PDB file of C-alpha atoms in Angstrom:
ATOM      1  CA  UNK A   1     109.228  94.127 105.873  1.00 90.00           C
ATOM      2  CA  UNK A   2     110.381  97.539 107.043  1.00 96.00           C
ATOM      3  CA  UNK A   3     111.999  99.531 104.236  1.00 97.00           C
ATOM      4  CA  UNK A   4     114.470 102.383 104.637  1.00 98.00           C
ATOM      5  CA  UNK A   5     112.945 105.609 103.339  1.00 98.00           C
ATOM      6  CA  UNK A   6     115.183 108.365 101.985  1.00 98.00           C
ATOM      7  CA  UNK A   7     113.808 111.701 100.809  1.00 98.00           C
ATOM      8  CA  UNK A   8     114.794 112.849  97.327  1.00 96.00           C
ATOM      9  CA  UNK A   9     113.641 115.796  95.229  1.00 95.00           C
ATOM     10  CA  UNK A  10     110.001 115.260  94.363  1.00 97.00           C
ATOM     11  CA  UNK A  11     109.686 111.959  96.148  1.00 98.00           C
ATOM     12  CA  UNK A  12     111.192 109.122  98.151  1.00 98.00           C
ATOM     13  CA  UNK A  13     113.479 106.111  97.668  1.00 98.00           C
ATOM     14  CA  UNK A  14     112.571 102.937  99.554  1.00 98.00           C
ATOM     15  CA  UNK A  15     115.357 100.351  99.965  1.00 98.00           C
ATOM     16  CA  UNK A  16     115.603  96.896 101.497  1.00 98.00           C
ATOM     17  CA  UNK A  17     118.131  94.081 101.884  1.00 98.00           C
ATOM     18  CA  UNK A  18     116.539  90.645 101.550  1.00 98.00           C
ATOM     19  CA  UNK A  19     118.941  88.070 103.068  1.00 98.00           C
ATOM     20  CA  UNK A  20     120.015  84.883 101.306  1.00 98.00           C
ATOM     21  CA  UNK A  21     117.275  82.288 101.855  1.00 97.00           C
ATOM     22  CA  UNK A  22     114.569  84.801 102.796  1.00 97.00           C
ATOM     23  CA  UNK A  23     111.218  83.006 102.298  1.00 95.00           C
ATOM     24  CA  UNK A  24     113.106  80.255 100.460  1.00 97.00           C
ATOM     25  CA  UNK A  25     114.608  82.475  97.746  1.00 97.00           C
ATOM     26  CA  UNK A  26     118.338  82.272  96.961  1.00 98.00           C
ATOM     27  CA  UNK A  27     120.735  85.188  97.143  1.00 98.00           C
ATOM     28  CA  UNK A  28     121.057  88.358  99.165  1.00 98.00           C
ATOM     29  CA  UNK A  29     119.044  90.890  97.196  1.00 98.00           C
ATOM     30  CA  UNK A  30     119.583  94.634  97.423  1.00 98.00           C
ATOM     31  CA  UNK A  31     116.369  96.217  96.166  1.00 98.00           C
ATOM     32  CA  UNK A  32     115.064  99.762  95.864  1.00 98.00           C
ATOM     33  CA  UNK A  33     112.061 101.569  94.441  1.00 98.00           C
ATOM     34  CA  UNK A  34     111.815 105.323  94.000  1.00 98.00           C
ATOM     35  CA  UNK A  35     108.521 107.191  93.748  1.00 98.00           C
ATOM     36  CA  UNK A  36     108.817 110.682  92.287  1.00 98.00           C
ATOM     37  CA  UNK A  37     106.108 113.151  91.308  1.00 98.00           C
ATOM     38  CA  UNK A  38     106.669 115.677  88.517  1.00 97.00           C
ATOM     39  CA  UNK A  39     103.585 117.655  87.577  1.00 96.00           C
ATOM     40  CA  UNK A  40     100.836 115.152  86.767  1.00 97.00           C
ATOM     41  CA  UNK A  41     103.257 112.191  86.406  1.00 98.00           C
ATOM     42  CA  UNK A  42     104.088 109.695  89.175  1.00 98.00           C
ATOM     43  CA  UNK A  43     107.119 107.525  88.347  1.00 98.00           C
ATOM     44  CA  UNK A  44     108.053 104.263  90.050  1.00 98.00           C
ATOM     45  CA  UNK A  45     111.621 103.123  89.337  1.00 98.00           C
ATOM     46  CA  UNK A  46     112.532  99.595  90.484  1.00 98.00           C
ATOM     47  CA  UNK A  47     116.112  98.296  90.836  1.00 98.00           C
ATOM     48  CA  UNK A  48     117.686  95.179  92.341  1.00 98.00           C
ATOM     49  CA  UNK A  49     120.898  93.132  92.452  1.00 98.00           C
ATOM     50  CA  UNK A  50     121.423  89.605  93.804  1.00 98.00           C
ATOM     51  CA  UNK A  51     124.401  87.540  94.956  1.00 98.00           C
ATOM     52  CA  UNK A  52     122.808  84.377  93.493  1.00 98.00           C
ATOM     53  CA  UNK A  53     120.496  83.619  90.583  1.00 98.00           C
ATOM     54  CA  UNK A  54     116.969  84.225  91.831  1.00 98.00           C
ATOM     55  CA  UNK A  55     113.488  84.885  90.421  1.00 98.00           C
ATOM     56  CA  UNK A  56     112.297  88.455  90.844  1.00 97.00           C
ATOM     57  CA  UNK A  57     109.161  90.291  89.779  1.00 97.00           C
ATOM     58  CA  UNK A  58     108.601  93.667  91.423  1.00 96.00           C
ATOM     59  CA  UNK A  59     105.253  95.372  90.946  1.00 96.00           C
ATOM     60  CA  UNK A  60     102.717  97.595  92.686  1.00 93.00           C
ATOM     61  CA  UNK A  61      99.240  96.855  93.987  1.00 93.00           C
ATOM     62  CA  UNK A  62      97.710 100.334  93.978  1.00 94.00           C
ATOM     63  CA  UNK A  63      93.907 100.556  93.794  1.00 95.00           C
ATOM     64  CA  UNK A  64      92.278 103.368  91.826  1.00 96.00           C
ATOM     65  CA  UNK A  65      88.774 104.759  91.459  1.00 97.00           C
ATOM     66  CA  UNK A  66      88.745 107.902  89.327  1.00 98.00           C
ATOM     67  CA  UNK A  67      85.262 108.843  90.553  1.00 97.00           C
ATOM     68  CA  UNK A  68      86.807 109.822  93.882  1.00 92.00           C
ATOM     69  CA  UNK A  69      86.515 108.858  97.532  1.00 85.00           C
ATOM     70  CA  UNK A  70      83.193 107.232  98.382  1.00 82.00           C
ATOM     71  CA  UNK A  71      82.385 105.933  94.889  1.00 91.00           C
ATOM     72  CA  UNK A  72      80.753 102.520  95.126  1.00 92.00           C
ATOM     73  CA  UNK A  73      82.125 100.921  91.951  1.00 96.00           C
ATOM     74  CA  UNK A  74      84.057 101.391  88.702  1.00 98.00           C
ATOM     75  CA  UNK A  75      81.258 100.445  86.284  1.00 98.00           C
ATOM     76  CA  UNK A  76      81.184 103.942  84.741  1.00 98.00           C
ATOM     77  CA  UNK A  77      84.936 103.872  83.936  1.00 98.00           C
ATOM     78  CA  UNK A  78      86.266 103.126  80.455  1.00 98.00           C
ATOM     79  CA  UNK A  79      89.475 101.149  79.938  1.00 98.00           C
ATOM     80  CA  UNK A  80      91.876 100.349  77.124  1.00 98.00           C
ATOM     81  CA  UNK A  81      94.965  98.119  77.347  1.00 98.00           C
ATOM     82  CA  UNK A  82      97.543  98.034  74.594  1.00 98.00           C
ATOM     83  CA  UNK A  83      97.845  94.241  74.369  1.00 98.00           C
ATOM     84  CA  UNK A  84      97.354  91.819  71.499  1.00 97.00           C
ATOM     85  CA  UNK A  85      97.237  88.796  73.820  1.00 98.00           C
ATOM     86  CA  UNK A  86      96.560  87.752  77.406  1.00 98.00           C
ATOM     87  CA  UNK A  87      97.226  84.758  79.668  1.00 98.00           C
ATOM     88  CA  UNK A  88      94.293  82.422  80.401  1.00 97.00           C
ATOM     89  CA  UNK A  89      94.308  81.056  83.963  1.00 96.00           C
ATOM     90  CA  UNK A  90      93.213  77.861  85.705  1.00 94.00           C
ATOM     91  CA  UNK A  91      90.759  77.654  88.608  1.00 91.00           C
ATOM     92  CA  UNK A  92      93.500  78.788  91.001  1.00 92.00           C
ATOM     93  CA  UNK A  93      94.231  81.921  88.893  1.00 92.00           C
ATOM     94  CA  UNK A  94      97.615  80.581  87.752  1.00 95.00           C
ATOM     95  CA  UNK A  95      98.378  80.982  84.005  1.00 97.00           C
ATOM     96  CA  UNK A  96      97.910  77.777  82.045  1.00 97.00           C
ATOM     97  CA  UNK A  97     100.957  78.474  79.860  1.00 97.00           C
ATOM     98  CA  UNK A  98      98.874  79.432  76.820  1.00 97.00           C
ATOM     99  CA  UNK A  99      99.334  82.869  75.249  1.00 97.00           C
ATOM    100  CA  UNK A 100      95.932  83.644  73.716  1.00 98.00           C
ATOM    101  CA  UNK A 101      95.019  86.420  71.266  1.00 98.00           C
ATOM    102  CA  UNK A 102      92.504  88.912  72.645  1.00 98.00           C
ATOM    103  CA  UNK A 103      90.683  89.286  69.317  1.00 98.00           C
ATOM    104  CA  UNK A 104      87.039  88.182  69.449  1.00 97.00           C
ATOM    105  CA  UNK A 105      87.175  87.681  73.238  1.00 98.00           C
ATOM    106  CA  UNK A 106      85.975  89.785  76.206  1.00 98.00           C
ATOM    107  CA  UNK A 107      89.664  90.467  76.849  1.00 98.00           C
ATOM    108  CA  UNK A 108      90.014  92.640  73.754  1.00 98.00           C
ATOM    109  CA  UNK A 109      90.560  96.009  75.411  1.00 98.00           C
ATOM    110  CA  UNK A 110      92.590  97.573  72.625  1.00 98.00           C
ATOM    111  CA  UNK A 111      89.847 100.189  72.153  1.00 97.00           C
ATOM    112  CA  UNK A 112      88.194 102.043  75.033  1.00 97.00           C
ATOM    113  CA  UNK A 113      85.329  99.954  76.516  1.00 98.00           C
ATOM    114  CA  UNK A 114      83.012 100.505  79.507  1.00 98.00           C
ATOM    115  CA  UNK A 115      84.203  98.467  82.486  1.00 98.00           C
ATOM    116  CA  UNK A 116      80.722  97.622  83.772  1.00 98.00           C
ATOM    117  CA  UNK A 117      79.465  96.246  80.467  1.00 97.00           C
ATOM    118  CA  UNK A 118      82.641  94.245  79.859  1.00 98.00           C
ATOM    119  CA  UNK A 119      82.591  92.702  83.354  1.00 98.00           C
ATOM    120  CA  UNK A 120      79.294  91.046  82.436  1.00 97.00           C
ATOM    121  CA  UNK A 121      81.074  89.189  79.617  1.00 97.00           C
ATOM    122  CA  UNK A 122      84.191  88.036  81.469  1.00 95.00           C
ATOM    123  CA  UNK A 123      84.057  84.499  82.937  1.00 91.00           C
ATOM    124  CA  UNK A 124      84.274  84.293  86.706  1.00 91.00           C
ATOM    125  CA  UNK A 125      84.242  87.208  89.126  1.00 95.00           C
ATOM    126  CA  UNK A 126      85.935  89.753  86.880  1.00 97.00           C
ATOM    127  CA  UNK A 127      89.310  90.695  85.451  1.00 98.00           C
ATOM    128  CA  UNK A 128      92.390  89.285  87.171  1.00 97.00           C
ATOM    129  CA  UNK A 129      94.566  88.520  84.152  1.00 98.00           C
ATOM    130  CA  UNK A 130      97.943  89.399  82.739  1.00 98.00           C
ATOM    131  CA  UNK A 131      97.842  91.335  79.470  1.00 98.00           C
ATOM    132  CA  UNK A 132     100.928  90.840  77.304  1.00 98.00           C
ATOM    133  CA  UNK A 133     102.408  94.200  76.303  1.00 98.00           C
ATOM    134  CA  UNK A 134     105.172  92.722  74.143  1.00 96.00           C
ATOM    135  CA  UNK A 135     106.625  89.460  72.902  1.00 93.00           C
ATOM    136  CA  UNK A 136     108.535  87.305  75.426  1.00 92.00           C
ATOM    137  CA  UNK A 137     111.987  88.101  74.026  1.00 88.00           C
ATOM    138  CA  UNK A 138     111.530  91.801  73.227  1.00 91.00           C
ATOM    139  CA  UNK A 139     114.199  94.212  74.471  1.00 87.00           C
ATOM    140  CA  UNK A 140     113.774  96.535  77.463  1.00 88.00           C
ATOM    141  CA  UNK A 141     111.699  99.498  76.286  1.00 94.00           C
ATOM    142  CA  UNK A 142     109.142 101.745  77.910  1.00 97.00           C
ATOM    143  CA  UNK A 143     105.789 101.509  76.127  1.00 97.00           C
ATOM    144  CA  UNK A 144     102.204 102.681  76.526  1.00 98.00           C
ATOM    145  CA  UNK A 145     100.277 100.101  78.553  1.00 98.00           C
ATOM    146  CA  UNK A 146      96.808 101.333  79.480  1.00 98.00           C
ATOM    147  CA  UNK A 147      94.373 104.217  79.686  1.00 98.00           C
ATOM    148  CA  UNK A 148      91.391 104.566  82.022  1.00 98.00           C
ATOM    149  CA  UNK A 149      88.827 107.346  81.573  1.00 98.00           C
ATOM    150  CA  UNK A 150      86.016 108.396  83.902  1.00 98.00           C
ATOM    151  CA  UNK A 151      83.513 110.320  81.719  1.00 98.00           C
ATOM    152  CA  UNK A 152      81.454 111.955  84.511  1.00 97.00           C
ATOM    153  CA  UNK A 153      84.513 113.669  86.037  1.00 97.00           C
ATOM    154  CA  UNK A 154      86.753 113.838  82.963  1.00 98.00           C
ATOM    155  CA  UNK A 155      89.632 112.247  84.890  1.00 98.00           C
ATOM    156  CA  UNK A 156      92.147 110.172  82.942  1.00 98.00           C
ATOM    157  CA  UNK A 157      94.864 107.779  84.115  1.00 98.00           C
ATOM    158  CA  UNK A 158      97.487 106.662  81.589  1.00 98.00           C
ATOM    159  CA  UNK A 159     100.122 104.035  82.357  1.00 98.00           C
ATOM    160  CA  UNK A 160     103.417 103.403  80.594  1.00 98.00           C
ATOM    161  CA  UNK A 161     106.015 100.817  81.576  1.00 98.00           C
ATOM    162  CA  UNK A 162     109.101  98.880  80.534  1.00 97.00           C
ATOM    163  CA  UNK A 163     107.603  95.719  82.024  1.00 97.00           C
ATOM    164  CA  UNK A 164     106.348  93.058  79.555  1.00 97.00           C
ATOM    165  CA  UNK A 165     102.921  92.701  81.154  1.00 98.00           C
ATOM    166  CA  UNK A 166     100.199  94.366  83.172  1.00 98.00           C
ATOM    167  CA  UNK A 167      97.764  92.585  85.486  1.00 98.00           C
ATOM    168  CA  UNK A 168      94.314  94.169  85.234  1.00 98.00           C
ATOM    169  CA  UNK A 169      92.384  93.461  88.439  1.00 98.00           C
ATOM    170  CA  UNK A 170      88.881  94.678  89.270  1.00 98.00           C
ATOM    171  CA  UNK A 171      88.639  94.072  93.037  1.00 97.00           C
ATOM    172  CA  UNK A 172      86.725  90.857  92.547  1.00 97.00           C
ATOM    173  CA  UNK A 173      86.981  89.535  96.107  1.00 95.00           C
ATOM    174  CA  UNK A 174      86.674  92.711  98.166  1.00 94.00           C
ATOM    175  CA  UNK A 175      83.618  92.160 100.361  1.00 93.00           C
ATOM    176  CA  UNK A 176      83.144  95.387 102.311  1.00 90.00           C
ATOM    177  CA  UNK A 177      85.176  94.213 105.310  1.00 92.00           C
ATOM    178  CA  UNK A 178      88.082  96.605 104.628  1.00 88.00           C
ATOM    179  CA  UNK A 179      87.563 100.149 105.932  1.00 86.00           C
ATOM    180  CA  UNK A 180      89.334 103.050 104.207  1.00 85.00           C
ATOM    181  CA  UNK A 181      89.397 106.839 104.379  1.00 84.00           C
ATOM    182  CA  UNK A 182      86.370 108.429 105.996  1.00 85.00           C
ATOM    183  CA  UNK A 183      85.084 105.012 107.030  1.00 87.00           C
ATOM    184  CA  UNK A 184      84.492 104.001 103.425  1.00 88.00           C
ATOM    185  CA  UNK A 185      83.930 100.245 103.067  1.00 89.00           C
ATOM    186  CA  UNK A 186      85.512  98.710  99.969  1.00 92.00           C
ATOM    187  CA  UNK A 187      83.324  96.186  98.180  1.00 94.00           C
ATOM    188  CA  UNK A 188      83.415  94.114  95.006  1.00 96.00           C
ATOM    189  CA  UNK A 189      84.412  96.066  91.873  1.00 97.00           C
ATOM    190  CA  UNK A 190      84.970  99.232  93.920  1.00 96.00           C
ATOM    191  CA  UNK A 191      88.394  99.895  92.343  1.00 96.00           C
ATOM    192  CA  UNK A 192      90.845  98.658  89.729  1.00 98.00           C
ATOM    193  CA  UNK A 193      94.561  97.832  89.688  1.00 98.00           C
ATOM    194  CA  UNK A 194      97.015  98.016  86.805  1.00 98.00           C
ATOM    195  CA  UNK A 195      99.966  96.009  88.108  1.00 98.00           C
ATOM    196  CA  UNK A 196     102.889  96.334  85.708  1.00 98.00           C
ATOM    197  CA  UNK A 197     105.038  93.218  85.967  1.00 97.00           C
ATOM    198  CA  UNK A 198     106.655  90.226  84.329  1.00 97.00           C
ATOM    199  CA  UNK A 199     104.201  87.534  83.282  1.00 98.00           C
ATOM    200  CA  UNK A 200     103.013  85.502  86.300  1.00 97.00           C
ATOM    201  CA  UNK A 201     104.529  82.018  86.781  1.00 97.00           C
ATOM    202  CA  UNK A 202     107.326  82.862  84.329  1.00 97.00           C
ATOM    203  CA  UNK A 203     109.753  80.833  86.436  1.00 96.00           C
ATOM    204  CA  UNK A 204     107.834  77.684  85.413  1.00 96.00           C
ATOM    205  CA  UNK A 205     107.100  78.619  81.783  1.00 97.00           C
ATOM    206  CA  UNK A 206     109.960  78.522  79.262  1.00 94.00           C
ATOM    207  CA  UNK A 207     107.906  80.471  76.696  1.00 95.00           C
ATOM    208  CA  UNK A 208     107.362  83.431  79.068  1.00 97.00           C
ATOM    209  CA  UNK A 209     109.818  86.342  79.532  1.00 96.00           C
ATOM    210  CA  UNK A 210     112.867  85.487  81.638  1.00 96.00           C
ATOM    211  CA  UNK A 211     112.324  86.370  85.303  1.00 96.00           C
ATOM    212  CA  UNK A 212     115.736  85.355  86.692  1.00 98.00           C
ATOM    213  CA  UNK A 213     118.166  87.907  88.112  1.00 98.00           C
ATOM    214  CA  UNK A 214     121.773  86.706  87.965  1.00 98.00           C
ATOM    215  CA  UNK A 215     124.873  87.892  89.873  1.00 98.00           C
ATOM    216  CA  UNK A 216     126.433  90.905  88.170  1.00 98.00           C
ATOM    217  CA  UNK A 217     123.168  91.939  86.513  1.00 98.00           C
ATOM    218  CA  UNK A 218     120.873  94.800  87.531  1.00 98.00           C
ATOM    219  CA  UNK A 219     117.109  94.390  87.578  1.00 98.00           C
ATOM    220  CA  UNK A 220     115.643  97.688  86.405  1.00 97.00           C
ATOM    221  CA  UNK A 221     112.101  98.609  85.394  1.00 97.00           C
ATOM    222  CA  UNK A 222     110.103 101.807  85.330  1.00 98.00           C
ATOM    223  CA  UNK A 223     106.367 102.530  85.436  1.00 98.00           C
ATOM    224  CA  UNK A 224     104.696 105.922  85.048  1.00 98.00           C
ATOM    225  CA  UNK A 225     101.157 106.928  86.072  1.00 98.00           C
ATOM    226  CA  UNK A 226      99.980 110.130  84.402  1.00 98.00           C
ATOM    227  CA  UNK A 227      96.820 111.862  85.686  1.00 98.00           C
ATOM    228  CA  UNK A 228      94.999 114.431  83.550  1.00 98.00           C
ATOM    229  CA  UNK A 229      91.510 115.691  82.803  1.00 98.00           C
ATOM    230  CA  UNK A 230      89.643 116.200  79.540  1.00 96.00           C
TER     231      UNK A 230
END
């Protein structure tokens, strides 16, 4: 899709009209996301309205490696995610419907842990799971979600969001076939994503946060990425 880009102070607003029936989804949806940079803080502000009731779950899929361009992996990063529970998935990576406590599991990231060591404990190829930042029926509120620290460089990324979940993904299926800046080839575990979002498959799970946007309502969420050094 080609989005309309409009310059604003400190950033850009991207907007799009998705017609009724686009990819099978009901309603004409007017959607926008603004990206603004103030000092060390990058803010993404998502908004949408629909003419019919429709599921919606806007997020980002930005990859990060705090070691810098050319770093081979993220094993020397440390991560913490402010979540008491996570969503187990089936063999197709779809949540099973269970909301499981992180305590006494490899998914307990409430305190800073080394990514490389923890990846050895996680079943499968790595992290690709939704971490629950609040209860399903909690009110809209921005909250601290995650912190990633790279000790060798001192770089820190902190994430806050009003979304109820964050998908932590560790580039499990990158295989070196994608070429980036300077010819860098991106391989397995070469970066991480912190995708703030509603819980996946919420449209099929009554116990998950509501993901339906109804006529007359405004979908609105905000996510902030703050970059510092220590």
